[in-house]
Tab-separated table of C-alpha atoms and ligand atoms in Angstrom:
chain	number	residue	atom	x	y	z
A	4	MET	CA	-157.075	30.945	-47.317
A	5	THR	CA	-155.043	33.853	-48.682
A	6	ALA	CA	-154.849	37.415	-47.434
A	7	THR	CA	-156.603	38.574	-50.617
A	8	GLN	CA	-159.539	36.217	-50.064
A	9	LEU	CA	-159.851	37.379	-46.481
A	10	ALA	CA	-159.784	41.025	-47.509
A	11	THR	CA	-162.469	40.583	-50.194
A	12	ASP	CA	-164.698	38.558	-47.924
A	13	THR	CA	-164.601	41.164	-45.175
A	14	ALA	CA	-165.064	44.320	-47.261
A	15	GLN	CA	-168.574	45.074	-45.992
A	16	ARG	CA	-168.467	43.317	-42.668
A	17	CYS	CA	-167.331	44.005	-39.112
A	18	GLN	CA	-163.733	42.744	-38.974
A	19	VAL	CA	-163.055	39.993	-36.463
A	20	MET	CA	-159.617	40.513	-34.985
A	21	GLY	CA	-158.392	37.374	-33.214
A	22	ILE	CA	-155.996	37.965	-30.322
A	23	ILE	CA	-152.652	36.212	-29.982
A	24	ASN	CA	-150.902	37.393	-26.832
A	25	VAL	CA	-147.294	36.202	-26.904
A	26	THR	CA	-146.803	37.171	-23.267
A	27	PRO	CA	-146.226	35.399	-19.957
A	28	ASP	CA	-148.687	37.613	-18.087
A	29	SER	CA	-151.770	38.694	-20.107
A	30	PHE	CA	-154.880	38.400	-17.963
A	31	SER	CA	-156.728	35.720	-19.891
A	32	ASP	CA	-154.180	33.867	-22.033
A	33	GLY	CA	-150.795	34.788	-20.537
A	34	GLY	CA	-148.168	32.083	-21.061
A	35	ARG	CA	-150.247	29.962	-23.453
A	36	PHE	CA	-148.689	31.112	-26.726
A	37	LEU	CA	-145.147	32.109	-25.725
A	38	ASP	CA	-143.687	29.464	-27.978
A	39	VAL	CA	-143.582	30.578	-31.658
A	40	ASP	CA	-145.065	27.342	-33.015
A	41	ALA	CA	-147.889	27.400	-30.456
A	42	ALA	CA	-148.651	31.025	-31.349
A	43	VAL	CA	-148.695	30.303	-35.099
A	44	ARG	CA	-150.868	27.215	-34.512
A	45	ARG	CA	-153.222	29.431	-32.516
A	46	GLY	CA	-153.375	31.808	-35.491
A	47	HIS	CA	-154.428	28.933	-37.750
A	48	GLU	CA	-157.137	27.917	-35.259
A	49	LEU	CA	-158.418	31.486	-35.047
A	50	VAL	CA	-158.620	31.802	-38.848
A	51	ARG	CA	-160.392	28.431	-39.067
A	52	ASP	CA	-162.889	29.782	-36.519
A	53	GLY	CA	-163.503	32.895	-38.621
A	54	ALA	CA	-160.896	35.523	-37.726
A	55	ASP	CA	-160.282	38.130	-40.431
A	56	ILE	CA	-157.158	39.624	-38.850
A	57	LEU	CA	-154.710	38.266	-36.258
A	58	ASP	CA	-153.530	40.755	-33.632
A	59	VAL	CA	-150.142	39.790	-32.202
A	60	GLY	CA	-148.951	41.411	-28.980
A	61	GLY	CA	-145.786	40.878	-26.945
A	62	GLU	CA	-146.494	43.122	-23.989
A	63	SER	CA	-149.295	42.678	-21.465
A	64	THR	CA	-151.406	45.755	-20.783
A	65	ARG	CA	-153.502	44.322	-17.959
A	66	PRO	CA	-153.873	46.776	-15.049
A	67	GLY	CA	-150.677	46.772	-12.974
A	68	ALA	CA	-148.509	45.012	-15.606
A	69	GLN	CA	-144.825	45.976	-15.802
A	70	ARG	CA	-143.511	46.821	-19.251
A	71	ALA	CA	-141.623	44.231	-21.295
A	72	SER	CA	-138.219	45.408	-22.513
A	73	GLU	CA	-137.901	46.328	-26.188
A	74	ALA	CA	-135.642	43.302	-26.777
A	75	GLU	CA	-138.152	40.944	-25.127
A	76	GLU	CA	-141.047	42.381	-27.087
A	77	LEU	CA	-139.190	42.101	-30.408
A	78	ALA	CA	-138.120	38.514	-29.672
A	79	ARG	CA	-141.712	37.530	-28.860
A	80	VAL	CA	-143.524	39.313	-31.674
A	81	VAL	CA	-141.409	39.280	-34.834
A	82	PRO	CA	-141.070	35.481	-35.362
A	83	VAL	CA	-144.804	35.029	-34.794
A	84	VAL	CA	-145.674	37.798	-37.275
A	85	GLU	CA	-143.309	36.165	-39.794
A	86	GLY	CA	-144.928	32.745	-39.306
A	87	LEU	CA	-148.467	34.080	-39.677
A	88	VAL	CA	-147.610	36.223	-42.702
A	89	ARG	CA	-145.996	33.141	-44.312
A	90	SER	CA	-149.355	31.409	-43.835
A	91	GLY	CA	-151.009	34.236	-45.788
A	92	PHE	CA	-152.934	35.799	-42.893
A	93	PRO	CA	-153.499	39.549	-42.414
A	94	VAL	CA	-151.577	40.458	-39.269
A	95	SER	CA	-151.863	43.390	-36.908
A	96	VAL	CA	-149.161	44.153	-34.351
A	97	ASP	CA	-150.282	45.296	-30.915
A	98	THR	CA	-147.439	47.519	-29.740
A	99	MET	CA	-146.706	50.939	-28.286
A	100	ARG	CA	-143.106	50.921	-29.601
A	101	ALA	CA	-142.230	52.327	-33.019
A	102	SER	CA	-139.218	49.980	-33.221
A	103	VAL	CA	-141.453	46.922	-32.768
A	104	ALA	CA	-144.028	48.291	-35.204
A	105	ARG	CA	-141.245	48.900	-37.749
A	106	GLN	CA	-139.896	45.353	-37.564
A	107	ALA	CA	-143.380	43.818	-37.558
A	108	VAL	CA	-144.365	45.836	-40.642
A	109	ALA	CA	-141.081	44.820	-42.306
A	110	ALA	CA	-142.103	41.218	-41.529
A	111	GLY	CA	-145.450	41.783	-43.265
A	112	ALA	CA	-147.873	43.145	-40.635
A	113	VAL	CA	-150.527	45.317	-42.302
A	114	ILE	CA	-152.001	47.026	-39.223
A	115	VAL	CA	-150.316	48.700	-36.248
A	116	ASN	CA	-152.512	48.606	-33.146
A	117	ASP	CA	-151.105	51.145	-30.694
A	118	VAL	CA	-153.082	51.106	-27.441
A	119	SER	CA	-151.479	54.422	-26.505
A	120	GLY	CA	-152.689	56.142	-29.683
A	121	GLY	CA	-149.149	57.327	-30.350
A	122	LEU	CA	-148.636	58.793	-26.872
A	123	ALA	CA	-146.182	56.243	-25.451
A	124	ASP	CA	-143.465	56.614	-28.086
A	125	PRO	CA	-142.825	59.937	-29.873
A	126	GLU	CA	-141.464	57.970	-32.852
A	127	MET	CA	-144.715	56.086	-33.420
A	128	LEU	CA	-146.792	58.639	-35.375
A	129	PRO	CA	-143.888	59.605	-37.701
A	130	PHE	CA	-143.319	55.884	-38.325
A	131	LEU	CA	-147.018	55.317	-39.110
A	132	ALA	CA	-146.911	58.223	-41.574
A	133	GLU	CA	-143.790	56.856	-43.254
A	134	ALA	CA	-145.017	53.246	-43.399
A	135	ASP	CA	-148.528	54.282	-44.535
A	136	VAL	CA	-150.182	51.305	-42.835
A	137	THR	CA	-153.624	51.109	-41.237
A	138	CYS	CA	-153.303	52.095	-37.588
A	139	VAL	CA	-155.541	51.699	-34.568
A	140	LEU	CA	-155.307	54.670	-32.216
A	141	MET	CA	-156.796	53.705	-28.866
A	142	HIS	CA	-157.865	56.019	-26.053
A	143	TRP	CA	-155.169	55.779	-23.381
A	144	ARG	CA	-153.984	57.914	-20.507
A	145	ALA	CA	-151.108	56.107	-18.781
A	146	HIS	CA	-149.104	52.906	-18.678
A	147	SER	CA	-150.682	49.881	-16.981
A	148	THR	CA	-148.883	50.340	-13.662
A	149	ARG	CA	-150.684	53.667	-13.180
A	150	MET	CA	-153.763	53.610	-15.382
A	151	ASP	CA	-156.213	52.994	-12.539
A	152	ASP	CA	-155.218	56.426	-11.151
A	153	PHE	CA	-156.557	58.062	-14.319
A	154	CYS	CA	-160.230	57.017	-14.272
A	155	TYR	CA	-161.427	60.587	-13.679
A	156	TYR	CA	-163.688	62.192	-16.267
A	157	ASP	CA	-166.235	65.016	-16.348
A	158	SER	CA	-168.193	62.878	-18.803
A	159	VAL	CA	-166.393	59.744	-19.929
A	160	VAL	CA	-167.974	59.796	-23.396
A	161	ASP	CA	-167.310	63.506	-24.039
A	162	ASP	CA	-163.779	63.291	-22.663
A	163	VAL	CA	-162.840	60.143	-24.590
A	164	CYS	CA	-164.202	61.697	-27.803
A	165	THR	CA	-162.239	64.903	-27.177
A	166	GLU	CA	-159.028	63.036	-26.382
A	167	LEU	CA	-159.420	60.750	-29.419
A	168	ARG	CA	-159.928	63.836	-31.599
A	169	GLY	CA	-156.628	65.102	-30.164
A	170	ARG	CA	-154.881	61.868	-31.193
A	171	VAL	CA	-156.323	62.147	-34.698
A	172	GLU	CA	-155.038	65.718	-35.001
A	173	ALA	CA	-151.583	64.662	-33.812
A	174	ALA	CA	-151.548	61.759	-36.275
A	175	LEU	CA	-152.622	63.985	-39.174
A	176	ARG	CA	-149.984	66.576	-38.219
A	177	ALA	CA	-147.369	63.814	-38.292
A	178	GLY	CA	-148.463	62.948	-41.836
A	179	VAL	CA	-150.690	59.910	-41.234
A	180	ARG	CA	-153.412	59.780	-43.886
A	181	ALA	CA	-156.960	60.037	-42.466
A	182	GLU	CA	-158.090	56.937	-44.359
A	183	ARG	CA	-155.500	54.893	-42.472
A	184	ILE	CA	-156.932	55.704	-39.026
A	185	VAL	CA	-159.146	53.445	-36.903
A	186	LEU	CA	-160.189	54.642	-33.420
A	187	ASP	CA	-160.823	52.596	-30.287
A	188	PRO	CA	-162.398	53.794	-27.011
A	189	GLY	CA	-159.984	51.649	-24.952
A	190	LEU	CA	-162.491	49.786	-22.784
A	191	GLY	CA	-160.942	48.985	-19.391
A	192	PHE	CA	-157.958	51.306	-19.944
A	193	ALA	CA	-158.167	54.032	-17.282
A	194	LYS	CA	-161.888	53.252	-17.105
A	195	ASN	CA	-163.851	51.546	-14.400
A	196	ALA	CA	-166.685	49.154	-15.258
A	197	THR	CA	-169.375	51.843	-15.293
A	198	GLN	CA	-167.291	53.999	-17.626
A	199	SER	CA	-166.615	51.078	-19.987
A	200	TRP	CA	-170.352	50.316	-20.150
A	201	GLU	CA	-171.123	53.980	-20.841
A	202	LEU	CA	-168.694	53.982	-23.761
A	203	LEU	CA	-170.150	50.774	-25.111
A	204	ALA	CA	-173.592	52.378	-24.909
A	205	SER	CA	-172.260	55.306	-26.948
A	206	LEU	CA	-170.917	53.649	-30.086
A	207	ALA	CA	-172.996	56.006	-32.224
A	208	ARG	CA	-171.216	58.987	-30.605
A	209	LEU	CA	-167.852	57.358	-31.255
A	210	ARG	CA	-168.789	56.690	-34.884
A	211	ASP	CA	-169.694	60.367	-35.228
A	212	LEU	CA	-165.965	61.089	-34.866
A	213	GLY	CA	-165.873	60.071	-38.530
A	214	PHE	CA	-163.448	57.137	-38.318
A	215	PRO	CA	-163.908	53.367	-38.224
A	216	ILE	CA	-164.296	52.099	-34.640
A	217	LEU	CA	-162.670	49.024	-33.124
A	218	VAL	CA	-164.202	47.586	-29.940
A	219	GLY	CA	-162.054	45.577	-27.522
A	220	ALA	CA	-164.327	44.187	-24.817
A	221	SER	CA	-163.354	40.526	-24.980
A	222	ARG	CA	-163.107	38.811	-21.584
A	223	LYS	CA	-162.564	42.116	-19.814
A	224	ARG	CA	-163.310	42.508	-16.119
A	225	PHE	CA	-166.166	44.954	-16.682
A	226	LEU	CA	-168.120	42.142	-18.379
A	227	ALA	CA	-168.031	39.974	-15.225
A	228	GLU	CA	-171.272	41.438	-13.901
A	229	ALA	CA	-173.196	40.496	-17.069
A	230	ALA	CA	-171.259	37.254	-17.582
A	231	SER	CA	-171.897	35.688	-14.181
A	232	TYR	CA	-174.871	33.404	-14.560
A	233	GLY	CA	-175.438	29.668	-14.440
A	234	ARG	CA	-172.153	27.907	-13.779
A	235	ARG	CA	-169.976	30.803	-14.979
A	236	SER	CA	-167.580	32.332	-12.499
A	237	PRO	CA	-167.111	36.116	-12.424
A	238	ASP	CA	-163.380	35.515	-11.937
A	239	VAL	CA	-162.629	33.252	-14.912
A	240	PRO	CA	-161.927	35.362	-18.033
A	241	ALA	CA	-162.914	32.555	-20.468
A	242	ASP	CA	-166.311	32.380	-18.715
A	243	ARG	CA	-166.919	35.821	-20.238
A	244	ASP	CA	-166.787	34.528	-23.837
A	245	GLU	CA	-170.562	34.416	-24.354
A	246	ALA	CA	-170.897	37.950	-22.994
A	247	SER	CA	-168.029	38.954	-25.308
A	248	ASP	CA	-169.961	37.417	-28.228
A	249	ALA	CA	-173.025	39.438	-27.221
A	250	VAL	CA	-170.947	42.631	-27.226
A	251	ALA	CA	-169.561	41.680	-30.648
A	252	ALA	CA	-173.103	41.256	-31.986
A	253	ILE	CA	-174.162	44.634	-30.646
A	254	ALA	CA	-171.007	46.336	-31.916
A	255	ALA	CA	-171.392	44.779	-35.375
A	256	ALA	CA	-175.069	45.810	-35.514
A	257	GLU	CA	-174.071	49.353	-34.492
A	258	GLY	CA	-171.632	49.567	-37.393
A	259	ALA	CA	-168.295	49.007	-35.650
A	260	TRP	CA	-165.415	48.462	-38.077
A	261	GLY	CA	-164.094	45.631	-35.969
A	262	VAL	CA	-164.111	43.686	-32.725
A	263	ARG	CA	-160.968	42.377	-31.002
A	264	VAL	CA	-161.682	38.990	-29.412
A	265	HIS	CA	-159.979	35.980	-27.852
A	266	ALA	CA	-162.517	33.332	-29.000
A	267	VAL	CA	-163.599	34.255	-32.507
A	268	SER	CA	-166.399	31.932	-33.628
A	269	GLY	CA	-169.249	33.806	-31.916
A	270	ALA	CA	-167.954	37.160	-33.157
A	271	ALA	CA	-167.556	35.744	-36.682
A	272	ALA	CA	-171.223	34.705	-36.648
A	273	ALA	CA	-172.226	38.075	-35.183
A	274	SER	CA	-170.370	39.909	-37.931
A	275	ARG	CA	-172.088	37.876	-40.666
A	276	VAL	CA	-175.548	38.146	-39.103
A	277	ALA	CA	-175.160	41.928	-38.748
A	278	ALA	CA	-174.003	42.249	-42.369
A	279	ARG	CA	-176.900	40.112	-43.615
A	280	LEU	CA	-179.403	42.097	-41.565
A	281	ARG	CA	-178.013	45.334	-42.968
A	282	THR	CA	-178.421	44.048	-46.533
A	283	SER	CA	-182.025	43.213	-45.762
A	284	ALA	CA	-182.634	46.565	-44.074
A	285	VAL	CA	-181.241	48.365	-47.131
A	286	ALA	CA	-183.361	46.212	-49.471
A	287	THR	CA	-186.526	47.021	-47.553
A	288	GLY	CA	-185.671	50.726	-47.369
A	289	LEU	CA	-185.258	50.770	-43.583
A	290	VAL	CA	-181.783	52.293	-43.929
A	291	GLY	CA	-179.975	54.305	-46.613
A	292	ALA	CA	-178.352	52.198	-49.346
A	293	ARG	CA	-175.181	54.258	-49.538
A	294	THR	CA	-174.210	54.505	-45.899
A	295	GLY	CA	-176.176	51.745	-44.220
A	296	GLU	CA	-177.158	54.429	-41.695
A	297	ARG	CA	-180.298	54.170	-39.646
B	315	PMM	N1	-157.109	45.602	-25.111
B	315	PMM	C1	-156.015	44.916	-24.754
B	315	PMM	C2	-154.878	44.874	-25.579
B	315	PMM	N2	-154.869	45.504	-26.772
B	315	PMM	N3	-155.952	46.835	-28.370
B	315	PMM	C3	-157.022	47.535	-28.756
B	315	PMM	N4	-157.018	48.202	-29.920
B	315	PMM	N5	-158.151	47.625	-27.984
B	315	PMM	C4	-158.233	47.007	-26.777
B	315	PMM	O1	-159.278	47.150	-26.100
B	315	PMM	C5	-157.107	46.259	-26.326
B	315	PMM	C6	-155.967	46.196	-27.171
B	315	PMM	C7	-156.020	44.196	-23.444
B	315	PMM	O2	-156.632	42.946	-23.551
B	315	PMM	P1	-155.803	41.568	-23.723
B	315	PMM	O3	-154.760	41.559	-22.623
B	315	PMM	O4	-156.795	40.487	-23.567
B	315	PMM	O5	-155.166	41.524	-25.062
């Protein structure tokens, strides 16, 4: 399948972003795809399962993680981006470093996913403006070693919206075009479980910011409570896949631009079901034809 086919197919549908963590220490898949061939093979599997975009990251952001060096991150990410781009897949690079984003974009990445929303590296927003690529600006307050000290909000939804608006203004000031911006509430980043659930319950508020919204709930700790049933363990991240699929279905139905997931097949079905339902709702006059709004 070519990048063009993928893009056409996904025009009206929640994008399914399949995760490839090329790291030794990510919480759910650390160490599994460190080898370039294994990571590229994983990309092929994810696309076969229905991924629209492959998100390649070389630095773990789990709570408490130490930063990878720039050299390590580049060595992990760039060959994998090259391999996936050669296969014709749309690739996103998950990085907080402008230098890594630059080399990944030079290798063919079409999205820069910066979990710090441009805060970690002062060169990032100017680079995004210059490269004119789609960028995900996530809500973030501090690096992983310290982020649990920053879970304090007057109202998590109001504060995240205000801080995301601040990142948008900074990006626009740097010259990033508004149509290139995707926002992400940063579930689990400087948020406890209750706060992550509150944000997930407030997707309509996030959409009111006026930008496409990406939701990254997959396998995260806050899901453990809802994911622990039957033989599933609250402590095994992959046991949260069905709960992650349920979040993807809700996010797609609520009009999210995309969901970032480890196991893509459930999210791919959710995205298609939500799109089909929307078509039917428009046809029966339940929602407006132009916007798909309820
Ligand atoms: N979460 C992680 C990493 N990158 N990017 C975006 N945009 N949103 C997220 O929620 C997000 C992210 C951490 O999860 P992982 O270690 O499983 O990749």
